[in-house]
mmCIF file of C-alpha atoms in Angstrom:
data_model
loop_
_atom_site.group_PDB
_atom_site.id
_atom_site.type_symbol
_atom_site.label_atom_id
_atom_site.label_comp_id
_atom_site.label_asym_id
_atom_site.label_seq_id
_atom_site.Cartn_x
_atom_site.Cartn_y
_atom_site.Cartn_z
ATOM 1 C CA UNK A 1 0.000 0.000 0.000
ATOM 2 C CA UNK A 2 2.905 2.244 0.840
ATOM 3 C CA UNK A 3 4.587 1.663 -2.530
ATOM 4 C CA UNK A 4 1.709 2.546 -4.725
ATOM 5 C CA UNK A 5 0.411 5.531 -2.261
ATOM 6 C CA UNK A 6 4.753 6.467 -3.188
ATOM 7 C CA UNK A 7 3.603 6.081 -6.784
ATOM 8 C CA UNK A 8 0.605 7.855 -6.951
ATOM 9 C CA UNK A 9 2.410 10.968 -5.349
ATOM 10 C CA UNK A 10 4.770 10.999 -8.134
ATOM 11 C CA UNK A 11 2.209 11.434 -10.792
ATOM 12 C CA UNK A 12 1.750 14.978 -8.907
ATOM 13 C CA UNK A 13 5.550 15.358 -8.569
ATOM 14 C CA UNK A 14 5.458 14.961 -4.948
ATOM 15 C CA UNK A 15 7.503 12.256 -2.869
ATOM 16 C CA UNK A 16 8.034 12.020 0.868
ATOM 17 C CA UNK A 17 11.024 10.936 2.980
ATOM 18 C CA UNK A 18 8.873 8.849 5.654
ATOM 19 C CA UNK A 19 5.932 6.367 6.208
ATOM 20 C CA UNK A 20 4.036 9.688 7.993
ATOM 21 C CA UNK A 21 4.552 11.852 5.229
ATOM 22 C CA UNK A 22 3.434 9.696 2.565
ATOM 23 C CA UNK A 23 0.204 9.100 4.509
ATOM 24 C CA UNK A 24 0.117 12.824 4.880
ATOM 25 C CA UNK A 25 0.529 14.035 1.388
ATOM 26 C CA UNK A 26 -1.355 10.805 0.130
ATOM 27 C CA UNK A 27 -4.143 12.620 2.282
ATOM 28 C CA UNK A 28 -3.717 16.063 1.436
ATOM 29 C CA UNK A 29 -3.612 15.599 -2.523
ATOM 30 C CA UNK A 30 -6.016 12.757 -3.094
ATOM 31 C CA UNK A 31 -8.293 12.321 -0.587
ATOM 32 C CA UNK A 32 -8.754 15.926 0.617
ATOM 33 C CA UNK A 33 -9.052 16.738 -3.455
ATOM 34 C CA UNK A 34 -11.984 13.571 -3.753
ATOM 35 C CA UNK A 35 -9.846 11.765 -5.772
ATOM 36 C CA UNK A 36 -10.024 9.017 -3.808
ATOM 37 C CA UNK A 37 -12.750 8.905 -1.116
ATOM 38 C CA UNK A 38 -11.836 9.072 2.622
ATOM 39 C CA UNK A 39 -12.117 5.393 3.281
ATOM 40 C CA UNK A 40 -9.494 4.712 0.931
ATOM 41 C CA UNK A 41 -6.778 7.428 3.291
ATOM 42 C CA UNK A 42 -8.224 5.775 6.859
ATOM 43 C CA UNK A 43 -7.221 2.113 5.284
ATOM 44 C CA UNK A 44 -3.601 3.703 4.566
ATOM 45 C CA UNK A 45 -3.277 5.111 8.381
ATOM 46 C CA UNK A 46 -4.516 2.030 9.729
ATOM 47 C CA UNK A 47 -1.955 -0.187 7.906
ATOM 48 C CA UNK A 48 0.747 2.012 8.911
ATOM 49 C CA UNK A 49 -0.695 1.901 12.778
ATOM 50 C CA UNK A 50 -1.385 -1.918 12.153
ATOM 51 C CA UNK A 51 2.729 -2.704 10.883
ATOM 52 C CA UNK A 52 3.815 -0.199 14.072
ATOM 53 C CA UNK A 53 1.951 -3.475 16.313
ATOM 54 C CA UNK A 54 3.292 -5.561 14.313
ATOM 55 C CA UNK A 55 6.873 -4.526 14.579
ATOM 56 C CA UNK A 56 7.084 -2.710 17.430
ATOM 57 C CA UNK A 57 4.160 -3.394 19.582
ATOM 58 C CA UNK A 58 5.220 -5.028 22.930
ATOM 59 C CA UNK A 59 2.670 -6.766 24.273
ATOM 60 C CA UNK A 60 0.322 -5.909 21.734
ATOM 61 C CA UNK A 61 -0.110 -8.739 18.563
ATOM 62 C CA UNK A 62 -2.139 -8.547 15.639
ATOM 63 C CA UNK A 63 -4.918 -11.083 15.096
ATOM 64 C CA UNK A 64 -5.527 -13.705 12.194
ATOM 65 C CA UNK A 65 -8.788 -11.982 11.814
ATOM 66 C CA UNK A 66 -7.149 -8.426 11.853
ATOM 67 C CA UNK A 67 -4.797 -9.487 9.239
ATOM 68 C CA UNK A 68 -7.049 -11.260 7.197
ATOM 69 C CA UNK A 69 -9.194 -7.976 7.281
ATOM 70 C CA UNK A 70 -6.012 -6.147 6.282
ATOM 71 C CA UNK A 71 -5.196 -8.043 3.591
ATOM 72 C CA UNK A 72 -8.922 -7.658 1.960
ATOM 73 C CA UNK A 73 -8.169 -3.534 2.439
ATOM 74 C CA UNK A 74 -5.053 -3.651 1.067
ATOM 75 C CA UNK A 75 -5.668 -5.845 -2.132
ATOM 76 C CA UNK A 76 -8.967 -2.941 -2.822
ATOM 77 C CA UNK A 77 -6.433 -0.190 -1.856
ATOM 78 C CA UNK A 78 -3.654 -1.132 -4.793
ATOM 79 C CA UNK A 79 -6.503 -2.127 -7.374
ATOM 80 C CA UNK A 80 -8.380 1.625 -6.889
ATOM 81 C CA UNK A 81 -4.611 2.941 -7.122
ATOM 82 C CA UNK A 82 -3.710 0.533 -10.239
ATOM 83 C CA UNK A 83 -6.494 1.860 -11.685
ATOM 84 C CA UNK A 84 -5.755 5.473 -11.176
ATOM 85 C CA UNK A 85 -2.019 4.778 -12.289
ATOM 86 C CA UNK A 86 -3.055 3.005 -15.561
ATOM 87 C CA UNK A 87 -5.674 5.983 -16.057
ATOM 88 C CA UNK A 88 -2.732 8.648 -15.686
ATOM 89 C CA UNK A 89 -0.237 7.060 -17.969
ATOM 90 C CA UNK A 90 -3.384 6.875 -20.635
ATOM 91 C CA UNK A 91 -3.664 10.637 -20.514
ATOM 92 C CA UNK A 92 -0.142 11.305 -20.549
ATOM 93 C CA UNK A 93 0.697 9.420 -23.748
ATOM 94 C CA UNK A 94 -1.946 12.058 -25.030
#
């Protein structure tokens, strides 16, 4: 999800030098803008917060159901942002 949130950035010439401010600018110039709806920015965040447990989280685990749940979000999130992607690089060939 981070990778293609990275990718859609750069079709607005935009990149970010952490997890935070992807999410941020992800949120600022495509969900803020209705490019993407707001569902679509609150499935990034709670990825990010999600891998933080993961990693991090001491005490604190992820369940099956919680990651089966993520993976559903995810696989929507990069299909929506495929399809954006594949949209811009039609209209720039134009």
């Amino acid at each position: 999800m981070f990778f293609m949130a990275e990718a859609a950035l750069l079709t607005k010439n935009l990149s970010a030098s952490s997890h935070k401010g992807v999410i941020s600018l992800f949120g600022e110039h495509f969900v803020k803008t209705g490019i993407f709806d707001r569902g679509l920015g609150k499935a990034l965040n709670d990825a990010y917060d999600k891998r933080l447990i993961g990693d991090y989280g001491v005490g604190f685990t992820v369940t099956e159901e919680e990651a089966r749940d993520m993976l559903e979000t995810a696989k929507n999130f990069v299909q929506r942002l495929k399809n954006y992607l594949e949209r811009w690089m039609e209209e720039e060939k134009r």
